[in-house]
Coordinates of C-alpha atoms and ligand atoms in Angstrom, one line a residue:
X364 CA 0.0 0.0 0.0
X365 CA 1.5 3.0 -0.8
X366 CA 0.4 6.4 1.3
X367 CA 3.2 8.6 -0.9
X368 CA 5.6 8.0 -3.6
X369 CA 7.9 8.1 -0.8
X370 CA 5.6 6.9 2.3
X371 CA 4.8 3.1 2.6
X372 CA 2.7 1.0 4.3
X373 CA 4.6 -1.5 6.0
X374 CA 2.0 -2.7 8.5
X375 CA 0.7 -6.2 8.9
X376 CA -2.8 -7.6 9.0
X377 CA -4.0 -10.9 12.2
X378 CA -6.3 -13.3 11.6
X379 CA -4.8 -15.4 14.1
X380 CA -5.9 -13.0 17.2
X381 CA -8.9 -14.9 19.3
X382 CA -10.0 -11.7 21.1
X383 CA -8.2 -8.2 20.6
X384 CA -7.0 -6.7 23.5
X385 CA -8.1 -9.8 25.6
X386 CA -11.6 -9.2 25.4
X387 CA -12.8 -8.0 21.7
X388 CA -14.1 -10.5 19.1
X389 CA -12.5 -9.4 15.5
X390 CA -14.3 -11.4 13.0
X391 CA -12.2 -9.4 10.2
X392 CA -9.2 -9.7 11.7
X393 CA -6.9 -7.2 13.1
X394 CA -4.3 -4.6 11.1
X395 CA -1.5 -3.5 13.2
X396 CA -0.2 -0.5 11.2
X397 CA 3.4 0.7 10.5
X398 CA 4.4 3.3 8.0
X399 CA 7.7 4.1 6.5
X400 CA 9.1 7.6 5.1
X401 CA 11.4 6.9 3.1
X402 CA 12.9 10.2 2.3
X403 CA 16.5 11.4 2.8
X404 CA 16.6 10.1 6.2
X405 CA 14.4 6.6 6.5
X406 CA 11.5 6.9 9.3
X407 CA 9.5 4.3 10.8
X408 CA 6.4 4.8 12.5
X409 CA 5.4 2.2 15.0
X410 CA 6.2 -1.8 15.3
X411 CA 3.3 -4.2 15.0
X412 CA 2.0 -6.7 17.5
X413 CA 4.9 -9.7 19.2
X414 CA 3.5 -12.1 16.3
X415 CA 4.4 -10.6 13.6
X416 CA 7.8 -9.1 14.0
X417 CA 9.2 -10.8 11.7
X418 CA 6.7 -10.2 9.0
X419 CA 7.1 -6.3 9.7
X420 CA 10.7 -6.1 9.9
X421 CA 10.9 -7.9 6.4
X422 CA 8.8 -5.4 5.3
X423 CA 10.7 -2.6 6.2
X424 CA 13.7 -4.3 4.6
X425 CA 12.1 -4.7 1.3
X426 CA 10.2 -1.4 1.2
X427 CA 13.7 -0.2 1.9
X428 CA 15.7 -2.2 -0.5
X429 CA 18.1 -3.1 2.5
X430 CA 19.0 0.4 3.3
X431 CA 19.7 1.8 6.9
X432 CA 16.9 3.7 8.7
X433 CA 17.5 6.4 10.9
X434 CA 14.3 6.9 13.0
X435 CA 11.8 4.8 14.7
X436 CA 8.8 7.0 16.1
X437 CA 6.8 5.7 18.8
X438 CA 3.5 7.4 18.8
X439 CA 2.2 4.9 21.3
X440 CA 3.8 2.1 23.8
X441 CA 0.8 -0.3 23.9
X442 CA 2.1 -3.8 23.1
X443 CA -0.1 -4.1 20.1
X444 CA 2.3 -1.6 18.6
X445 CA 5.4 -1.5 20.9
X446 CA 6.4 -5.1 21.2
X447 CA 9.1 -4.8 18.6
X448 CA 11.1 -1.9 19.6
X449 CA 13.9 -4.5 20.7
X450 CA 14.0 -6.6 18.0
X451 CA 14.2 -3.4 15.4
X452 CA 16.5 -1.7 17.9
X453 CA 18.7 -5.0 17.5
X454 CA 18.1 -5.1 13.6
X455 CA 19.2 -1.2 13.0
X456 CA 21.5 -0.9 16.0
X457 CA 21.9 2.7 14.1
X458 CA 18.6 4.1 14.6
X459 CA 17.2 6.6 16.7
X460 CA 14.2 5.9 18.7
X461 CA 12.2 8.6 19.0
X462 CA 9.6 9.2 21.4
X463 CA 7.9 11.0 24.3
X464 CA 9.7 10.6 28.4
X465 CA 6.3 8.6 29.3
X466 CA 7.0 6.1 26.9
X467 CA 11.1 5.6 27.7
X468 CA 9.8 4.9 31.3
X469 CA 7.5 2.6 29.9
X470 CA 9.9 0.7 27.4
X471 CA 12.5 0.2 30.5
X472 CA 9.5 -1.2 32.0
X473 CA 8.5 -3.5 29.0
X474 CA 12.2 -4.0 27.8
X475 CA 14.6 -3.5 30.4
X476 CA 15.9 -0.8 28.1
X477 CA 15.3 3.0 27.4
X478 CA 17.7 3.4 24.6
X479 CA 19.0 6.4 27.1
X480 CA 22.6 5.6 23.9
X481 CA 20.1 6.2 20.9
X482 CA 17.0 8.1 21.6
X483 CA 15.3 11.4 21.2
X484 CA 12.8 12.4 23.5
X485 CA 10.1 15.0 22.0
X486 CA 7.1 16.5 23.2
X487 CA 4.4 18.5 21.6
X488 CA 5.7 21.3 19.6
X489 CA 9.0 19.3 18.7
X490 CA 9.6 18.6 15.3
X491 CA 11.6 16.2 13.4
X492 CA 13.2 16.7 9.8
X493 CA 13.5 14.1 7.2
X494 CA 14.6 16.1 4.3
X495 CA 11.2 16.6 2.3
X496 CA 9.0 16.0 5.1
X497 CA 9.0 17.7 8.5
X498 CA 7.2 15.6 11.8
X499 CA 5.1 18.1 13.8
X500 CA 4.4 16.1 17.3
X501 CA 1.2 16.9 19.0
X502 CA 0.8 15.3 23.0
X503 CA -2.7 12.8 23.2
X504 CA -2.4 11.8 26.4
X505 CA -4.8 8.9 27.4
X506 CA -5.9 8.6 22.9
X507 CA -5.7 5.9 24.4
X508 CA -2.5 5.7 27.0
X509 CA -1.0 8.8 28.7
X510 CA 1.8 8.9 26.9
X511 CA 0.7 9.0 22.9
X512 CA 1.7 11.3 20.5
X513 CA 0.4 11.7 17.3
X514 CA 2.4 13.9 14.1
X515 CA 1.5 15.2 11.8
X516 CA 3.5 15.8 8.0
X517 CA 3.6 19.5 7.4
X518 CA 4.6 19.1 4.0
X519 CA 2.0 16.1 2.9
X520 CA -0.4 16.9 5.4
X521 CA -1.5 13.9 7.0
X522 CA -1.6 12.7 10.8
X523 CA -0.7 9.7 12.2
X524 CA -3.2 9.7 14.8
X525 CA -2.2 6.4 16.9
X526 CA -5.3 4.7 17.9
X527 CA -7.5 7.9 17.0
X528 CA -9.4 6.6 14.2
X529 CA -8.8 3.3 14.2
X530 CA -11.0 0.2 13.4
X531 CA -11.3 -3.6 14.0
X532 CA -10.7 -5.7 11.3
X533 CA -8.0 -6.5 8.6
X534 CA -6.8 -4.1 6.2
X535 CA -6.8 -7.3 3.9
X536 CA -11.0 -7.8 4.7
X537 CA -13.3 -5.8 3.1
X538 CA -16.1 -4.7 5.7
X539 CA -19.6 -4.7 4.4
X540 CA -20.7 -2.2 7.1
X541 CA -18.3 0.3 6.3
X542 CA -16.0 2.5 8.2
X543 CA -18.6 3.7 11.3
X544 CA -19.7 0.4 12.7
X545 CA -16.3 -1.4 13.9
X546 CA -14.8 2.0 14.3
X547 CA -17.6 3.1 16.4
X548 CA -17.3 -0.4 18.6
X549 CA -13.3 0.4 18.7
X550 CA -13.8 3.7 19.9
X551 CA -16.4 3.4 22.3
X552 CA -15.0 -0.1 23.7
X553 CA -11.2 1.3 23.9
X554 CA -11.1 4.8 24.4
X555 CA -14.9 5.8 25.3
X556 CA -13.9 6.8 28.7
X557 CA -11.8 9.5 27.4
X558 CA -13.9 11.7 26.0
X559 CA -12.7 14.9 27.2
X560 CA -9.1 14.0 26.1
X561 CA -10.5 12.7 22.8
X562 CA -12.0 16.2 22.4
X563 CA -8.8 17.8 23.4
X564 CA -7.3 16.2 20.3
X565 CA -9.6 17.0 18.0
X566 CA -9.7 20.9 19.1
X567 CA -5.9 20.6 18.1
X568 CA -6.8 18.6 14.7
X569 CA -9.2 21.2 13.7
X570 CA -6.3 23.7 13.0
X571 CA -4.6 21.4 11.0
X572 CA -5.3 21.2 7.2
X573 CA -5.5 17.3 7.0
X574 CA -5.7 15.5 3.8
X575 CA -4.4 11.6 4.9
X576 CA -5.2 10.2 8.4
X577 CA -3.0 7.0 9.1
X578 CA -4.1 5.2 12.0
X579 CA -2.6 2.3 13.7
X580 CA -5.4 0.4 13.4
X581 CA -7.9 -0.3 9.7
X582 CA -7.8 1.8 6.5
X583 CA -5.6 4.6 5.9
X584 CA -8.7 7.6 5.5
X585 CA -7.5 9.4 2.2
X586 CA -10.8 11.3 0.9
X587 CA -12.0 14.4 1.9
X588 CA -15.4 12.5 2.6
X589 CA -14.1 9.8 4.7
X590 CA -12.3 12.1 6.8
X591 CA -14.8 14.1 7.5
X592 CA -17.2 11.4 8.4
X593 CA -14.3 10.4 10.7
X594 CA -14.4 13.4 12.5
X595 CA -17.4 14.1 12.6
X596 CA -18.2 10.5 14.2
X597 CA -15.4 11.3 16.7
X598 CA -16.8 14.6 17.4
X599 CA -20.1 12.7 18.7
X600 CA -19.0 9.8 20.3
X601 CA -16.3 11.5 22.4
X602 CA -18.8 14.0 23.7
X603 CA -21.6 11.5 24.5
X604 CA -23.9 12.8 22.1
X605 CA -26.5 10.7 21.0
X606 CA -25.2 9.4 17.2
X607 CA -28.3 8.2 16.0
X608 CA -32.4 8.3 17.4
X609 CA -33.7 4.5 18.5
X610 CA -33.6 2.5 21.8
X611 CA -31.6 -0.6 22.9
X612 CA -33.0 -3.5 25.3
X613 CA -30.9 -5.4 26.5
X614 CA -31.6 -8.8 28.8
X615 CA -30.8 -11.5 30.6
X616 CA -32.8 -13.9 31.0
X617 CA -32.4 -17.3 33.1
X618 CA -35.6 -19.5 31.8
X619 CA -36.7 -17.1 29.4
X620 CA -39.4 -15.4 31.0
X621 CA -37.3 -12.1 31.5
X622 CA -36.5 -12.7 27.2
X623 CA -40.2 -12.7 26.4
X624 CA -40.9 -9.8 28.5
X625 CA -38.5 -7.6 26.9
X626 CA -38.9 -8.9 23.1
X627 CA -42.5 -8.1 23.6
X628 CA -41.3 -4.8 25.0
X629 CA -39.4 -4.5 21.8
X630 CA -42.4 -5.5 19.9
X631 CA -44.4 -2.9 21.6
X632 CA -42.3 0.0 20.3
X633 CA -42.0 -1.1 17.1
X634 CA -45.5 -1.1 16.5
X635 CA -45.0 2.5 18.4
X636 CA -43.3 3.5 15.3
X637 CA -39.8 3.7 16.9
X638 CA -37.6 4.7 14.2
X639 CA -34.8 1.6 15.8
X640 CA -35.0 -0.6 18.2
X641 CA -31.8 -2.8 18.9
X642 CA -31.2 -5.9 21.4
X643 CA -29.1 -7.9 23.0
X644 CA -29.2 -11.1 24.7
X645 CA -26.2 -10.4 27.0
X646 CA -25.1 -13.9 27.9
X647 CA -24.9 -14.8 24.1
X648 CA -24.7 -11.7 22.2
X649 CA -21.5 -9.5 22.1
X650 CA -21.1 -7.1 24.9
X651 CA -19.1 -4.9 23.4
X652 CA -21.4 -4.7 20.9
X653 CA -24.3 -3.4 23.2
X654 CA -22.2 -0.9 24.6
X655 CA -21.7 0.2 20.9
X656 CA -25.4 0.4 20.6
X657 CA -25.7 1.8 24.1
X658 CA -24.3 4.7 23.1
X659 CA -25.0 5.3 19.6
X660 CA -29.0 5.5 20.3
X661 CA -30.2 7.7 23.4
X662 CA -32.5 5.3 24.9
X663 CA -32.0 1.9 26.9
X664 CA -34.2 -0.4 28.7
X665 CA -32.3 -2.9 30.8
X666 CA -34.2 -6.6 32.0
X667 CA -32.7 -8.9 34.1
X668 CA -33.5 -11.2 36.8
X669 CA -32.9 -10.6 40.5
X670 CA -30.1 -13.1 41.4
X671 CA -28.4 -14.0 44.8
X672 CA -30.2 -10.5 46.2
X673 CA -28.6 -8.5 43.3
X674 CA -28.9 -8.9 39.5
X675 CA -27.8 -11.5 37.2
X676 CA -24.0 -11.4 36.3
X677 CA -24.0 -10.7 32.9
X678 CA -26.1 -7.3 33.3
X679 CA -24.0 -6.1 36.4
X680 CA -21.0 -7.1 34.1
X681 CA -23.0 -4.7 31.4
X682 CA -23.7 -1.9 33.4
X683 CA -20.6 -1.8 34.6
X684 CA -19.0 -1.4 31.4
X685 CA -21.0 1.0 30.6
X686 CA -20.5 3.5 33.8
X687 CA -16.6 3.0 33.7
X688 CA -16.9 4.7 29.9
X689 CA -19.0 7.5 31.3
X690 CA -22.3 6.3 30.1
X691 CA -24.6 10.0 30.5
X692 CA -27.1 11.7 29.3
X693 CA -29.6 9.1 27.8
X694 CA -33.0 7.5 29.1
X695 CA -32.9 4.7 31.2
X696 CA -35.4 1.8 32.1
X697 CA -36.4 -1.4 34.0
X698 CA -37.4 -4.5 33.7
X699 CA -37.4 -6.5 36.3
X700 CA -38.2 -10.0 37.2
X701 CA -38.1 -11.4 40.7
X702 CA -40.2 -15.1 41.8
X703 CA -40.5 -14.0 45.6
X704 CA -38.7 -10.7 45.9
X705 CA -37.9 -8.7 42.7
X706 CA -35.0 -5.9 43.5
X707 CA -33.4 -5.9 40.1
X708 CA -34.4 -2.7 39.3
X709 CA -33.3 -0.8 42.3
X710 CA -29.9 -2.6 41.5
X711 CA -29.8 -1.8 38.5
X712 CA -30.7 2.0 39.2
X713 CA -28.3 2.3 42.1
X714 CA -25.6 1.2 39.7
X715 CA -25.5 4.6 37.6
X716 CA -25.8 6.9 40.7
X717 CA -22.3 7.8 39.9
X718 CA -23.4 8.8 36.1
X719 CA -24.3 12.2 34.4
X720 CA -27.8 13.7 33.1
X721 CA -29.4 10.3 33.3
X722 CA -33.4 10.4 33.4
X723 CA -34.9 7.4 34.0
X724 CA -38.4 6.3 33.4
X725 CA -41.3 6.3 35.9
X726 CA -42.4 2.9 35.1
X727 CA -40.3 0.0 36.3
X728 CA -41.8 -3.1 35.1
X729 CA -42.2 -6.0 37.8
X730 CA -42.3 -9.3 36.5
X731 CA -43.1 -12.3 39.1
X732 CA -42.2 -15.2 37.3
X733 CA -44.0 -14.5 34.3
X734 CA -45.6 -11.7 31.9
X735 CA -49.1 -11.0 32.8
X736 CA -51.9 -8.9 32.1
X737 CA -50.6 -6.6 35.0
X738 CA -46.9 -6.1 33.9
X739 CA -48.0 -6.4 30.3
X740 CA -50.0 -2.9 30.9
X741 CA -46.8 -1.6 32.9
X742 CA -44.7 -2.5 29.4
X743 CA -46.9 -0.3 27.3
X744 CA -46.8 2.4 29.8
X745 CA -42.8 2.5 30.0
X746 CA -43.0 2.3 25.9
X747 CA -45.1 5.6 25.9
X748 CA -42.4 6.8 28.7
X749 CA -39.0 5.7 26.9
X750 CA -40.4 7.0 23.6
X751 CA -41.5 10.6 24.5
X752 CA -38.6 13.2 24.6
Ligands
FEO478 FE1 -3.8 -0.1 19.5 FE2 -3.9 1.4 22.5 O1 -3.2 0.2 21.2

């Protein structure tokens, strides 16, 4: 792939990864990206996951025709991208690594080494010369680590934005869906709690004329329309603004009693005319998923059982993802089912004291085994409630 007549692609693509990060499914695959400038001095930007070292390096070599490089920047000291700092340092005992102090600390943590011999600390404002190009560095703490950088070409105009912008799945996959949905899932599930430093970054951005955005992670976004798009998604989901209008139930259910309550919940709204109505099983379905949906649409209803005098794993496991990535100001309601002494809902509610601008519905629906005329009713009366603005 080729960025530049003199920038490469030199990044590799995993379809051997089980779950991303330890905890996300990537149907697709994964692309850990690395680009080279190859100008009068050689520049590489970023290593690639521990699997693939090899893979990358031989890249490099061959994009490269065998020559020396000078610089390795490292915009960001999360595994997926660090873990071959040693080998390349070992490969091109020559080169310069060149990266913010966080990240030395962290590299002396990770390698044992802080290439104190061969390194060049920058921080924002620093720039770094290659001959045609010039590196402007810009500080993004916690995009999605405190110590990442981006830069951004003066002379070419693009950013290497780190994990800013980037997606699940390989850059060798095409995605059906598009940019928005696994970038939206990346964003939200990796770096939604940083919102207010995801909006820092993009404040600096905006004075930036940007034609190229190379992320670390998916496609490189090279059209005017695509990178608007990009920003414009960021621009919502890092302020917690609702992205699109609809509602998301999501369940548990043990014996399927608390499942047919909320699927005729979802049946209910549909024939209200709501414009979306998503849901998720959240024993089966993927979490990180929800949470997507959870914050794209600006209304959830949560069902689940009351279990050992709380709620049922799977939906404390839920909520809780959502709270600890600053779940706020959308509509919230209950369903609760409970054989002898339903408390799900108060649970449930308690659970997102901690969270901004949340209103929650009037109705909480009790269910006592199973759906009947009674909570029926109450489900038609929280449809009215989660439905009206
Ligand atoms: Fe893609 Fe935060 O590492």
């Amino acid at each position: 792939m080729k960025i530049r007549d003199d920038i490469k692609y030199v990044g590799v693509n995993d379809h051997k990864v089980d779950l991303f990060e330890g905890q996300y499914v990537v149907p697709r695959g994964m692309a850990y990206n690395s680009y080279l400038i190859d100008d009068d001095k050689k520049v590489v930007l970023d290593t690639v996951d521990a699997n693939f070292g090899e893979e990358w390096l031989k890249n490099i070599e061959e994009a490269v025709k065998g020559a020396k490089i000078d610089y390795l920047v490292v915009h960001h000291m999360e595994p997926d991208h660090s873990a071959n700092i040693a080998k390349f340092a070992e490969r091109y005992p020559e080169a310069i690594i060149v990266s913010s102090a966080q990240a030395f600390t962290m590299m002396k943590n990770f390698f044992g080494d802080d290439f104190a011999s061969r390194r060049l600390i920058i921080k924002e404002g620093d720039t770094l010369s290659t001959g045609r190009h010039n590196l402007a560095f810009v500080a993004a703490p916690m995009v999605h680590w405190p110590e990442v950088m981006v830069s951004y070409d003066t002379t070419e105009k693009i950013l290497f934005s780190a994990d800013g912008f980037g997606k699940f799945g390989a850059n060798d996959v095409e995605d059906p869906e598009g940019w928005d949905c696994e970038a939206r899932r990346y964003y939200i599930g990796i770096v939604g709690k940083y919102g207010p430093q995801t909006q820092a970054l993009l404040k600096k951005a905006a004075g930036l004329e940007i034609k190229t955005i190379c992320p670390l992670h998916g496609p490189v976004l090279s059209t005017p329309e695509e990178i608007a798009n990009a920003v414009t998604k960021y621009d919502i989901w890092s302020s917690y603004r609702v992205e699109s209008p609809g509602v998301l139930v999501a369940y548990t259910s043990v014996y399927g009693n608390t499942k047919t309550a909320a699927l005729k919940l979802v049946e209910i709204l549909k024939a209200k005319g709501c414009p979306k109505v998503a849901v998720a099983d959240l024993a089966r379905d993927d979490q990180p998923e929800a949470v997507e949906d959870a914050f794209r649409y600006g209304k959830l209803v949560l069902a689940t059982t009351t279990y050992n005098a709380t709620i049922f794993p799977w939906m404390r496991h839920f909520i809780d993802h959502l709270t600890e990535r600053n779940y706020q100001s959308r509509k919230v309601g209950f369903i609760e089912n409970g054989s002898w002494a339903p408390m799900a809902a108060k649970v449930m509610r308690k659970m997102f004291e901690n969270s901004k601008n949340i209103t929650f519905c009037d109705t909480v629906v009790t269910v006592k085994g199973a759906l009947n005329a009674e909570s029926e009713a109450s489900l038609e009366k929280l449809a009215d409630e989660i439905l009206a603005d």
